[in-house]
Short mmCIF file of C-alpha atoms in Angstrom, two decimals:
data_model
loop_
_atom_site.label_atom_id
_atom_site.label_comp_id
_atom_site.label_asym_id
_atom_site.label_seq_id
_atom_site.Cartn_x
_atom_site.Cartn_y
_atom_site.Cartn_z
CA MET Z 1 4.16 -7.94 31.94
CA ARG Z 2 3.95 -10.74 34.44
CA LEU Z 3 2.75 -14.05 33.16
CA VAL Z 4 -0.14 -14.20 35.62
CA TRP Z 5 -1.63 -11.01 34.21
CA ILE Z 6 -1.22 -12.31 30.67
CA ARG Z 7 -3.08 -15.45 31.66
CA ALA Z 8 -5.79 -13.33 33.26
CA ALA Z 9 -6.09 -11.33 30.04
CA ILE Z 10 -6.46 -14.50 27.98
CA VAL Z 11 -9.10 -15.88 30.31
CA GLY Z 12 -10.92 -12.55 30.25
CA ALA Z 13 -10.82 -12.48 26.45
CA VAL Z 14 -12.14 -16.03 26.18
CA VAL Z 15 -14.92 -15.28 28.66
CA LEU Z 16 -15.94 -12.09 26.89
CA THR Z 17 -15.99 -13.60 23.42
CA THR Z 18 -17.91 -16.65 24.64
CA VAL Z 19 -20.45 -14.42 26.36
CA ALA Z 20 -20.74 -12.39 23.17
CA PHE Z 21 -21.27 -15.56 21.16
CA LEU Z 22 -24.06 -16.74 23.46
CA LEU Z 23 -25.67 -13.32 23.53
CA ALA Z 24 -25.49 -13.08 19.75
CA PHE Z 25 -27.43 -16.25 19.22
CA PHE Z 26 -29.79 -16.35 22.14
CA VAL Z 27 -30.49 -12.84 23.25
CA ALA Z 28 -29.78 -10.23 20.61
CA ALA Z 29 -32.70 -9.57 18.32
CA PRO Z 30 -32.03 -10.89 14.82
CA ALA Z 31 -32.21 -8.49 11.94
CA PRO Z 32 -35.11 -9.11 9.63
CA PHE Z 33 -34.87 -8.96 5.91
CA GLY Z 34 -38.06 -8.94 3.96
CA GLU Z 35 -41.31 -10.70 4.65
CA VAL Z 36 -42.86 -13.99 3.70
CA ARG Z 37 -46.56 -14.61 3.14
CA ILE Z 38 -48.15 -17.89 4.04
CA PRO Z 39 -51.82 -18.69 3.39
CA ALA Z 40 -53.61 -18.49 6.74
CA ALA Z 41 -55.24 -21.84 6.19
CA GLN Z 42 -51.81 -23.52 6.32
CA VAL Z 43 -50.71 -21.86 9.50
CA SER Z 44 -51.74 -23.76 12.57
CA GLY Z 45 -51.48 -22.47 16.07
CA ALA Z 46 -48.69 -24.91 16.83
CA GLN Z 47 -46.44 -23.47 14.12
CA LEU Z 48 -46.43 -19.93 15.38
CA GLY Z 49 -44.14 -20.27 18.37
CA PRO Z 50 -41.64 -17.44 18.70
CA ASN Z 51 -42.22 -16.16 15.19
CA GLN Z 52 -45.41 -14.17 15.44
CA PRO Z 53 -47.16 -12.86 12.36
CA VAL Z 54 -46.88 -9.13 11.86
CA GLY Z 55 -49.98 -8.69 9.79
CA VAL Z 56 -52.66 -10.16 7.63
CA GLU Z 57 -53.06 -9.69 3.90
CA GLY Z 58 -56.13 -11.20 2.43
CA ASP Z 59 -55.81 -14.95 2.93
CA ASN Z 60 -52.14 -14.74 3.90
CA MET Z 61 -50.43 -14.16 7.17
CA VAL Z 62 -47.27 -12.09 6.99
CA PHE Z 63 -44.18 -13.22 8.85
CA LEU Z 64 -40.80 -11.59 9.02
CA ARG Z 65 -37.77 -13.48 7.71
CA TRP Z 66 -34.84 -13.55 10.04
CA ASP Z 67 -31.33 -13.04 8.75
CA MET Z 68 -29.24 -15.44 10.81
CA GLY Z 69 -26.22 -14.56 8.73
CA GLN Z 70 -26.23 -11.15 10.31
CA LYS Z 71 -24.95 -12.75 13.50
CA ILE Z 72 -21.47 -12.95 12.07
CA PHE Z 73 -21.46 -9.15 12.17
CA TYR Z 74 -20.84 -9.39 15.92
CA PHE Z 75 -17.47 -11.01 15.27
CA HIS Z 76 -16.45 -9.71 11.89
CA VAL Z 77 -16.54 -6.00 12.75
CA PRO Z 78 -14.76 -6.35 16.11
CA VAL Z 79 -11.87 -8.29 14.54
CA ALA Z 80 -11.65 -5.79 11.69
CA GLU Z 81 -11.51 -2.86 14.08
CA ALA Z 82 -9.01 -4.70 16.30
CA SER Z 83 -6.79 -5.31 13.28
CA PHE Z 84 -6.75 -1.59 12.51
CA LEU Z 85 -5.93 -0.68 16.08
CA VAL Z 86 -3.04 -3.14 16.31
CA PHE Z 87 -1.78 -1.93 12.93
CA LEU Z 88 -1.66 1.56 14.41
CA PHE Z 89 0.44 0.28 17.28
CA ALA Z 90 2.81 -1.47 14.87
CA ALA Z 91 3.30 1.74 12.90
CA VAL Z 92 3.83 3.78 16.08
CA TYR Z 93 6.39 1.30 17.41
CA GLY Z 94 8.12 1.46 14.03
CA GLY Z 95 8.29 5.23 14.32
CA LEU Z 96 9.68 4.91 17.84
CA PHE Z 97 12.38 2.59 16.55
CA LEU Z 98 13.38 5.09 13.88
CA ALA Z 99 13.53 7.82 16.49
CA LYS Z 100 15.34 5.98 19.24
CA ARG Z 101 17.18 3.17 17.43
CA ASP Z 102 16.47 0.83 20.32
CA ARG Z 103 15.98 -2.76 19.20
CA LYS Z 104 13.12 -3.33 21.61
CA TRP Z 105 10.86 -1.07 19.54
CA ASP Z 106 11.59 -3.12 16.45
CA THR Z 107 10.67 -6.30 18.34
CA ARG Z 108 7.44 -4.73 19.51
CA SER Z 109 6.64 -3.49 16.01
CA ARG Z 110 7.19 -6.93 14.54
CA ILE Z 111 5.05 -8.65 17.16
CA ALA Z 112 2.29 -6.10 16.67
CA MET Z 113 2.37 -6.79 12.94
CA GLU Z 114 2.09 -10.52 13.66
CA VAL Z 115 -1.03 -9.86 15.73
CA THR Z 116 -2.31 -7.63 12.95
CA LEU Z 117 -1.80 -10.45 10.47
CA PHE Z 118 -3.72 -12.77 12.75
CA PHE Z 119 -6.68 -10.38 12.99
CA VAL Z 120 -6.53 -9.57 9.29
CA LEU Z 121 -6.80 -13.26 8.40
CA LEU Z 122 -9.68 -13.66 10.84
CA THR Z 123 -11.42 -10.71 9.24
CA MET Z 124 -10.96 -12.08 5.75
CA VAL Z 125 -12.30 -15.50 6.75
CA THR Z 126 -15.35 -14.15 8.55
CA GLY Z 127 -15.87 -11.66 5.73
CA VAL Z 128 -15.78 -14.36 3.07
CA ILE Z 129 -18.26 -16.47 5.05
CA TRP Z 130 -20.58 -13.47 5.38
CA THR Z 131 -20.25 -12.66 1.68
CA LYS Z 132 -21.23 -16.19 0.73
CA TRP Z 133 -24.22 -16.09 3.05
CA ALA Z 134 -25.43 -12.62 2.17
CA TRP Z 135 -24.72 -12.42 -1.54
CA GLY Z 136 -24.26 -16.00 -2.63
CA VAL Z 137 -20.72 -15.54 -3.94
CA TRP Z 138 -17.41 -16.16 -2.20
CA TRP Z 139 -15.87 -12.89 -3.31
CA GLN Z 140 -16.99 -9.54 -4.68
CA TRP Z 141 -14.80 -6.59 -5.68
CA GLU Z 142 -16.85 -4.41 -3.39
CA PRO Z 143 -15.14 -1.39 -1.81
CA ARG Z 144 -14.64 -2.72 1.68
CA LEU Z 145 -13.56 -6.16 0.54
CA THR Z 146 -11.12 -4.73 -2.00
CA THR Z 147 -9.43 -2.38 0.43
CA TYR Z 148 -9.26 -5.01 3.10
CA PHE Z 149 -7.62 -7.34 0.63
CA ILE Z 150 -5.08 -4.60 -0.08
CA MET Z 151 -4.43 -4.33 3.63
CA THR Z 152 -3.85 -8.08 3.78
CA LEU Z 153 -1.32 -7.73 0.98
CA LEU Z 154 0.42 -4.89 2.82
CA VAL Z 155 0.77 -6.90 6.02
CA VAL Z 156 2.07 -9.91 4.09
CA ALA Z 157 4.49 -7.64 2.20
CA TYR Z 158 5.85 -6.45 5.56
CA PHE Z 159 6.89 -10.01 6.39
CA VAL Z 160 8.26 -10.66 2.91
CA LEU Z 161 10.38 -7.53 3.35
CA ARG Z 162 11.62 -8.66 6.74
CA ASN Z 163 12.65 -12.00 5.32
CA SER Z 164 14.57 -10.43 2.45
CA VAL Z 165 17.07 -8.44 4.48
CA GLU Z 166 19.89 -10.08 6.34
CA ASP Z 167 21.50 -7.23 8.23
CA GLU Z 168 19.56 -6.77 11.44
CA GLU Z 169 19.61 -3.01 11.75
CA ARG Z 170 18.82 -2.51 8.11
CA ARG Z 171 15.97 -4.98 8.36
CA ALA Z 172 14.54 -3.15 11.34
CA THR Z 173 14.85 0.23 9.61
CA TYR Z 174 13.25 -0.89 6.36
CA ALA Z 175 10.48 -2.71 8.22
CA ALA Z 176 9.72 0.33 10.35
CA VAL Z 177 9.60 2.61 7.31
CA PHE Z 178 7.30 0.24 5.47
CA ALA Z 179 5.02 -0.22 8.48
CA ILE Z 180 4.56 3.55 8.68
CA VAL Z 181 3.95 3.98 4.95
CA ALA Z 182 1.57 1.01 4.88
CA PHE Z 183 -0.41 2.35 7.82
CA ILE Z 184 -0.81 5.70 6.09
CA ASP Z 185 -1.94 3.91 2.94
CA ALA Z 186 -4.59 1.70 4.56
CA PRO Z 187 -7.13 4.41 5.48
CA ILE Z 188 -6.55 6.16 2.16
CA SER Z 189 -7.54 2.92 0.42
CA PHE Z 190 -10.72 2.76 2.45
CA LEU Z 191 -11.67 6.34 1.68
CA ILE Z 192 -10.83 6.08 -1.99
CA THR Z 193 -13.03 3.11 -2.69
CA ARG Z 194 -15.83 4.69 -0.75
CA VAL Z 195 -15.68 7.80 -2.92
CA LEU Z 196 -14.91 6.43 -6.36
CA PRO Z 197 -17.85 5.34 -8.49
CA SER Z 198 -18.13 1.58 -8.55
CA THR Z 199 -20.42 -0.71 -10.44
CA HIS Z 200 -21.57 -2.59 -7.35
CA PRO Z 201 -23.91 -1.11 -4.81
CA VAL Z 202 -22.69 -1.25 -1.26
CA VAL Z 203 -25.19 -3.43 0.48
CA PHE Z 204 -24.60 -3.33 4.19
CA LYS Z 205 -27.29 -3.49 6.79
CA SER Z 206 -25.74 -1.14 9.27
CA GLY Z 207 -28.69 0.57 10.78
CA GLY Z 208 -28.93 1.37 14.43
CA LEU Z 209 -28.40 -1.35 16.98
CA ASP Z 210 -30.94 -1.73 19.73
CA GLY Z 211 -30.19 -2.51 23.37
CA TRP Z 212 -29.04 -6.12 23.41
CA GLN Z 213 -27.52 -5.96 19.92
CA LEU Z 214 -25.37 -3.05 21.00
CA ALA Z 215 -24.38 -4.79 24.21
CA THR Z 216 -23.38 -7.93 22.31
CA PHE Z 217 -21.34 -5.89 19.89
CA ILE Z 218 -19.52 -4.01 22.62
CA ILE Z 219 -18.77 -7.16 24.56
CA ALA Z 220 -17.44 -8.85 21.43
CA GLN Z 221 -15.32 -5.81 20.62
CA LEU Z 222 -13.83 -5.68 24.10
CA GLY Z 223 -13.20 -9.40 24.00
CA MET Z 224 -11.35 -9.20 20.71
CA LEU Z 225 -9.26 -6.23 21.84
CA LEU Z 226 -8.35 -8.00 25.06
CA PHE Z 227 -7.51 -11.09 23.02
CA GLY Z 228 -5.21 -9.08 20.77
CA PHE Z 229 -3.55 -7.48 23.75
CA ALA Z 230 -3.09 -10.86 25.46
CA VAL Z 231 -1.58 -12.48 22.36
CA TYR Z 232 0.78 -9.50 21.93
CA GLU Z 233 1.97 -9.65 25.52
CA LEU Z 234 2.37 -13.41 25.32
CA ARG Z 235 4.55 -13.11 22.24
CA LEU Z 236 6.57 -10.35 23.88
CA HIS Z 237 7.08 -12.58 26.91
CA GLU Z 238 8.20 -15.37 24.59
CA GLU Z 239 10.70 -13.03 22.87
CA ARG Z 240 12.12 -11.96 26.21
CA LEU Z 241 12.54 -15.55 27.30
CA GLY Z 242 14.27 -16.25 24.02
CA GLU Z 243 16.68 -13.38 24.55
CA ARG Z 244 17.47 -14.47 28.10
CA LEU Z 245 18.10 -17.94 26.75
CA GLU Z 246 20.53 -16.55 24.18
CA VAL Z 247 22.40 -14.61 26.84
CA LEU Z 248 22.65 -17.71 29.02
CA LYS Z 249 23.82 -19.83 26.11
CA ASN Z 250 26.49 -17.30 25.19
CA SER Z 251 27.72 -16.99 28.75
CA LEU Z 252 28.01 -20.75 28.93
CA GLY Z 253 30.12 -20.64 25.80
CA GLY Z 254 27.62 -22.60 23.72
CA MET G 1 49.29 29.90 1.80
CA ALA G 2 49.13 28.58 -1.70
CA GLY G 3 49.45 24.87 -1.87
CA PRO G 4 47.97 21.72 -3.32
CA SER G 5 44.53 22.48 -1.90
CA ASP G 6 44.35 25.75 -3.81
CA ARG G 7 45.25 24.01 -7.02
CA VAL G 8 42.63 21.37 -6.36
CA ASP G 9 40.11 24.12 -5.72
CA GLU G 10 41.00 25.86 -8.95
CA ALA G 11 40.71 22.62 -10.82
CA ALA G 12 37.38 22.00 -9.20
CA VAL G 13 36.14 25.46 -10.17
CA ARG G 14 37.29 24.96 -13.75
CA ALA G 15 35.71 21.53 -13.89
CA ALA G 16 32.48 22.79 -12.42
CA GLU G 17 32.39 25.70 -14.85
CA ALA G 18 33.14 23.37 -17.71
CA ALA G 19 30.39 21.06 -16.57
CA ASP G 20 28.01 23.98 -16.29
CA ALA G 21 28.80 25.45 -19.68
CA ALA G 22 29.23 22.35 -21.77
CA SER G 23 26.52 20.82 -23.89
CA PRO G 24 25.44 17.23 -23.13
CA SER G 25 27.81 15.73 -25.68
CA GLY G 26 30.73 17.72 -24.34
CA ARG G 27 30.42 16.32 -20.86
CA GLU G 28 31.63 12.86 -21.76
CA HIS G 29 34.73 13.20 -19.64
CA VAL G 30 32.97 13.97 -16.39
CA GLU G 31 32.16 10.78 -14.53
CA PRO G 32 28.69 10.70 -12.94
CA TYR G 33 29.98 10.55 -9.39
CA GLU G 34 32.47 13.32 -10.05
CA ALA G 35 29.75 15.67 -11.16
CA ALA G 36 27.89 15.12 -7.92
CA ALA G 37 31.02 15.51 -5.78
CA LEU G 38 32.20 18.58 -7.68
CA ALA G 39 28.87 20.30 -7.37
CA ALA G 40 28.89 19.70 -3.66
CA HIS G 41 32.51 20.52 -2.96
CA SER G 42 33.32 23.24 -5.46
CA PRO G 43 33.91 26.72 -4.02
CA VAL G 44 31.35 28.04 -6.44
CA ALA G 45 28.86 26.37 -4.13
CA ALA G 46 30.84 26.52 -0.93
CA SER G 47 27.84 26.48 1.33
CA PRO G 48 25.82 23.42 0.28
CA ASN G 49 23.29 25.05 -1.98
CA SER G 50 20.33 22.72 -2.18
CA TRP G 51 19.28 23.79 -5.62
CA ARG G 52 22.76 23.20 -7.09
CA GLN G 53 22.96 19.81 -5.44
CA PHE G 54 19.56 18.89 -6.77
CA LYS G 55 20.47 20.05 -10.26
CA ALA G 56 23.76 18.17 -10.19
CA ILE G 57 22.24 14.84 -9.19
CA LEU G 58 19.35 15.25 -11.61
CA ARG G 59 21.70 16.21 -14.39
CA LYS G 60 23.83 13.17 -13.68
CA ASP G 61 20.87 10.85 -14.00
CA VAL G 62 19.49 12.49 -17.11
CA SER G 63 22.84 12.72 -18.87
CA MET G 64 23.59 9.09 -18.16
CA GLU G 65 20.20 8.14 -19.49
CA LEU G 66 20.60 10.29 -22.59
CA ARG G 67 23.96 8.70 -23.22
CA THR G 68 22.85 5.11 -22.90
CA ARG G 69 19.10 5.42 -23.47
CA GLU G 70 18.89 2.19 -21.61
CA MET G 71 16.02 2.77 -19.25
CA ILE G 72 13.76 4.47 -21.74
CA THR G 73 14.20 1.82 -24.40
CA SER G 74 13.69 -1.02 -21.99
CA MET G 75 10.65 0.61 -20.41
CA GLY G 76 9.19 1.51 -23.78
CA LEU G 77 9.65 -1.96 -25.16
CA TYR G 78 8.15 -3.43 -22.01
CA ALA G 79 5.06 -1.26 -22.35
CA LEU G 80 4.76 -2.27 -25.99
CA LEU G 81 5.13 -5.95 -25.18
CA THR G 82 2.45 -5.66 -22.51
CA MET G 83 0.14 -4.24 -25.15
CA VAL G 84 0.92 -7.17 -27.42
CA VAL G 85 -0.16 -9.47 -24.61
CA TYR G 86 -3.34 -7.41 -24.29
CA ALA G 87 -3.98 -7.89 -27.99
CA VAL G 88 -3.62 -11.63 -27.64
CA ALA G 89 -5.86 -11.65 -24.58
CA LEU G 90 -8.53 -9.52 -26.20
CA ASN G 91 -8.42 -11.52 -29.40
CA ALA G 92 -10.48 -14.20 -27.74
CA ALA G 93 -13.22 -11.67 -27.03
CA GLY G 94 -14.07 -11.30 -30.67
CA GLU G 95 -14.64 -8.41 -33.02
CA GLY G 96 -17.60 -6.82 -31.33
CA PHE G 97 -15.90 -6.45 -27.97
CA ASP G 98 -16.15 -2.94 -26.60
CA ILE G 99 -12.75 -2.08 -25.21
CA LEU G 100 -13.56 1.49 -24.15
CA PRO G 101 -14.73 0.73 -20.60
CA ILE G 102 -11.53 -1.16 -19.77
CA ALA G 103 -9.09 0.86 -21.87
CA GLY G 104 -8.14 3.14 -18.97
CA GLY G 105 -7.41 0.18 -16.77
CA LEU G 106 -5.36 -1.58 -19.43
CA LEU G 107 -3.31 1.54 -20.00
CA TRP G 108 -2.44 2.00 -16.36
CA ALA G 109 -1.68 -1.69 -15.91
CA ALA G 110 0.93 -1.40 -18.66
CA PHE G 111 2.31 1.77 -17.07
CA THR G 112 2.49 0.19 -13.63
CA PHE G 113 4.51 -2.78 -14.79
CA MET G 114 6.85 -0.70 -16.87
CA SER G 115 7.40 1.69 -13.94
CA LEU G 116 8.44 -1.23 -11.77
CA LEU G 117 11.11 -2.02 -14.31
CA GLY G 118 12.35 1.54 -14.58
CA LEU G 119 12.36 2.26 -10.86
CA ASN G 120 14.37 -0.82 -10.13
CA ARG G 121 16.95 -0.04 -12.79
CA SER G 122 17.39 3.54 -11.69
CA LEU G 123 18.73 2.40 -8.35
CA VAL G 124 20.58 -0.70 -9.52
CA HIS G 125 22.90 1.58 -11.50
CA GLU G 126 23.63 3.54 -8.34
CA GLN G 127 24.55 0.43 -6.49
CA ASP G 128 26.62 -1.12 -9.28
CA GLN G 129 28.92 1.83 -9.77
CA GLY G 130 29.27 2.70 -6.10
CA CYS G 131 27.56 5.96 -6.80
CA LEU G 132 25.26 5.70 -3.82
CA GLU G 133 28.17 5.56 -1.41
CA ALA G 134 29.76 8.55 -3.11
CA LEU G 135 26.52 10.47 -2.80
CA LEU G 136 26.21 9.60 0.86
CA LEU G 137 29.79 10.62 1.57
CA SER G 138 29.38 14.05 0.03
CA PRO G 139 27.60 16.68 2.15
CA VAL G 140 24.33 16.41 0.30
CA ASP G 141 21.15 16.59 2.29
CA ARG G 142 19.35 13.26 2.14
CA PRO G 143 16.01 14.80 1.13
CA ILE G 144 17.76 16.41 -1.87
CA ILE G 145 18.82 12.96 -3.02
CA PHE G 146 15.21 11.86 -2.74
CA PHE G 147 13.85 14.77 -4.74
CA ALA G 148 16.55 14.49 -7.37
CA LYS G 149 16.10 10.76 -7.87
CA ALA G 150 12.31 11.04 -7.79
CA SER G 151 12.42 13.85 -10.34
CA GLY G 152 14.69 11.76 -12.56
CA ASN G 153 12.33 8.83 -12.32
CA PHE G 154 9.39 11.11 -13.01
CA ILE G 155 11.04 12.41 -16.18
CA PHE G 156 11.85 8.92 -17.45
CA VAL G 157 8.52 7.31 -16.65
CA SER G 158 6.46 10.19 -18.04
CA SER G 159 8.55 10.27 -21.22
CA VAL G 160 7.84 6.62 -21.83
CA GLU G 161 4.18 7.10 -20.97
CA LEU G 162 3.86 9.88 -23.52
CA LEU G 163 5.62 7.72 -26.10
CA ALA G 164 3.44 4.72 -25.33
CA LEU G 165 0.13 6.60 -25.52
CA PRO G 166 0.07 6.93 -29.32
CA PHE G 167 0.84 3.23 -29.60
CA PHE G 168 -2.02 2.38 -27.30
CA TYR G 169 -4.33 4.54 -29.38
CA PHE G 170 -2.99 2.95 -32.55
CA PHE G 171 -3.51 -0.59 -31.30
CA PHE G 172 -6.81 -0.37 -29.47
CA LEU G 173 -8.63 2.93 -29.81
CA GLN G 174 -8.63 3.57 -33.52
CA GLY G 175 -11.97 4.49 -34.94
CA LYS G 176 -13.55 4.87 -31.55
CA GLY G 177 -14.12 8.42 -30.50
CA PHE G 178 -12.66 9.79 -27.32
CA GLY G 179 -15.28 10.86 -24.86
CA LEU G 180 -13.64 14.04 -23.66
CA ASN G 181 -10.83 16.10 -25.09
CA PRO G 182 -7.88 13.65 -25.32
CA LEU G 183 -5.47 16.30 -24.04
CA LEU G 184 -7.18 15.97 -20.67
CA ILE G 185 -5.29 12.73 -20.26
CA ILE G 186 -2.06 14.69 -19.74
CA PRO G 187 -2.92 15.98 -16.24
CA VAL G 188 -3.96 12.46 -15.27
CA LEU G 189 -0.61 11.13 -16.45
CA VAL G 190 1.26 13.83 -14.56
CA VAL G 191 -0.57 13.25 -11.28
CA GLY G 192 -0.26 9.49 -11.55
CA THR G 193 3.43 9.58 -12.45
CA VAL G 194 4.25 11.94 -9.57
CA GLY G 195 2.85 9.36 -7.18
CA ILE G 196 4.56 6.46 -8.91
CA ALA G 197 7.92 8.24 -8.93
CA GLY G 198 7.70 9.47 -5.34
CA VAL G 199 6.60 6.30 -3.61
CA GLY G 200 8.49 4.15 -6.09
CA THR G 201 11.81 5.87 -5.38
CA LEU G 202 11.41 5.23 -1.66
CA LEU G 203 10.50 1.60 -2.19
CA ALA G 204 13.18 1.01 -4.83
CA THR G 205 15.82 2.33 -2.44
CA ILE G 206 14.60 -0.24 0.07
CA SER G 207 14.30 -3.13 -2.35
CA VAL G 208 17.60 -2.66 -4.14
CA ASN G 209 19.39 -3.51 -0.89
CA THR G 210 17.55 -6.75 -0.32
CA ARG G 211 17.63 -10.28 -1.64
CA GLY G 212 14.33 -9.96 -3.47
CA LYS G 213 15.14 -6.87 -5.58
CA ASP G 214 12.54 -6.51 -8.33
CA PHE G 215 10.21 -9.10 -6.90
CA LEU G 216 10.22 -7.31 -3.56
CA LEU G 217 9.66 -3.97 -5.27
CA ALA G 218 6.54 -5.37 -6.93
CA VAL G 219 5.29 -6.87 -3.66
CA LEU G 220 5.74 -3.56 -1.82
CA PHE G 221 4.75 -1.23 -4.65
CA ILE G 222 1.47 -2.61 -5.96
CA PRO G 223 -0.54 -2.68 -2.69
CA LEU G 224 0.71 0.79 -1.79
CA MET G 225 -0.18 2.08 -5.26
CA PHE G 226 -3.72 0.80 -5.13
CA PRO G 227 -5.47 4.09 -4.15
CA LEU G 228 -3.51 6.02 -6.77
CA LEU G 229 -4.24 3.43 -9.45
CA ALA G 230 -7.92 3.38 -8.61
CA SER G 231 -8.19 7.16 -8.92
CA VAL G 232 -6.20 7.55 -12.13
CA VAL G 233 -7.96 4.64 -13.80
CA SER G 234 -11.28 6.25 -12.91
CA ALA G 235 -10.09 9.58 -14.29
CA THR G 236 -8.65 8.04 -17.49
CA SER G 237 -11.83 6.06 -18.08
CA ALA G 238 -13.80 9.29 -17.77
CA VAL G 239 -11.63 10.88 -20.46
CA ILE G 240 -11.87 7.90 -22.78
CA MET G 241 -15.55 7.14 -22.36
CA GLY G 242 -17.07 10.56 -21.85
CA GLY G 243 -20.77 10.73 -21.28
CA ASP G 244 -22.81 12.11 -18.43
CA GLY G 245 -20.86 13.10 -15.37
CA SER G 246 -17.51 12.29 -16.94
CA MET G 247 -16.03 15.73 -16.17
CA THR G 248 -17.02 15.27 -12.54
CA GLN G 249 -15.48 11.82 -12.53
CA LEU G 250 -12.31 13.21 -14.08
CA TRP G 251 -11.98 15.98 -11.51
CA GLN G 252 -12.77 13.63 -8.70
CA GLY G 253 -10.14 11.17 -9.83
CA LEU G 254 -7.57 13.93 -10.26
CA ALA G 255 -8.34 15.36 -6.83
CA LEU G 256 -8.07 11.99 -5.11
CA ALA G 257 -4.82 11.15 -6.90
CA ALA G 258 -3.42 14.58 -6.03
CA GLY G 259 -4.39 14.06 -2.40
CA TYR G 260 -2.70 10.68 -2.38
CA ASP G 261 0.40 12.21 -3.97
CA GLY G 262 0.53 14.97 -1.38
CA ILE G 263 0.25 12.66 1.60
CA MET G 264 2.58 9.96 0.30
CA LEU G 265 5.24 12.38 -0.93
CA VAL G 266 5.41 14.01 2.48
CA ALA G 267 5.71 10.59 4.10
CA ALA G 268 8.34 9.40 1.61
CA PHE G 269 10.28 12.64 1.97
CA GLY G 270 10.32 12.29 5.74
CA LEU G 271 11.27 8.63 5.75
CA TYR G 272 13.86 8.66 2.96
CA GLU G 273 16.60 9.76 5.29
CA PHE G 274 16.26 6.60 7.34
CA VAL G 275 16.13 4.39 4.31
CA ILE G 276 19.15 5.69 2.48
CA GLY G 277 21.29 5.78 5.58
CA ALA G 278 20.59 2.17 6.44
#
């Protein structure tokens, strides 16, 4: 892909994610969690502002509490879904390498796994931040967190495997096989922890999203996907340049 | 026209028949790689009969193991040593500590680590004696090699598991009643070991050809095993603890593990050809 289009994709991704960020904090309705009661005598007209009371109970006025931590949802879920999608591409490219034995598929599979690793790390970081905010602990062996941690281990294992094999064709074959097996394993992990009885309740506020919330989410998702695509193409471009450099060096006898 | 090839064929037939008829102790003179080659090349199985090939490779592995008893002793001792470490670890918890809720998990942790050891060794032997090349040179279908090696690994790992179970009971579960019928743990062991052997054989074939060897096998194996481990631990805990809904939990765990086994065995079977030819 021509460099100008890659640059356009990067700019588009940055624009989309920035727009999503601004929408998330200024436009999308925050999700409430619970209510707080303040004695009416303490509430002055000047304090009300954007947070209007929703009711009156005796002497108290009832306000909704806003969960600002929910905002991270607009970035955490898009990166998680992007990581899965790129993982799929990596597995498919691996399969194509096994079928056609053309080195370019192995290169594409490796680059796709690098992008997957990038998104997986982003997901883990945003997830840990959200866990701390929502539940007060940095980590919880909750189904989604556990299986995502397993996926992180699988992606890291892919690179450990690649580094352990010297012969190029063997490395590509083993990596492709492992990418396929790992991709089959990842959804199974998700389903299994959903179904097995666990001691922790799954607390996730995933109700419906209203107008602006949905728009923010979609824009963020598109931005992250475009970002992943742009990074992948950029890396591919870099690999091609590297190969051309090698050919030139060899032809010059160096 | 009679010639050297006929004599070789006759010798091969005699050797194959001898190998077929002899008891385990009488087969000392047949080298492991010869048995595989004979079974594939002998006129008794002129067209590569998959079942004969499978039997030959499996028999080679089992006879070698019976002769040396190396893998089973090392795996068994490893499981036992893991339990000793458990005892030390749990000692700090005091007398009143209720081990039943975690007993299933402890058991499968010991089995996982001992399987890593056994799987690695099963393929290191192949590499050391050049047996893998011999196998690949003979006209054996690659999937047959996979099934034969996986079956061998299944036999070894499940034997050690069955031997280790009484020790686990002896060390940790004495005096505490089993929730459900203890025999129900057998299907859980079978389903879990099928998954361990199947996926483990594929991964061991990969890792034995790398720099990392056993370390790499652990790195690849444990994340891939996670769904299977989660299901069998859940099922084993249901057997050990009993109580309300434990039969449901047992069946659920068995079903999930069986599903995992089905999917992963198909994948491993399909991909083994690429791995062993690399």
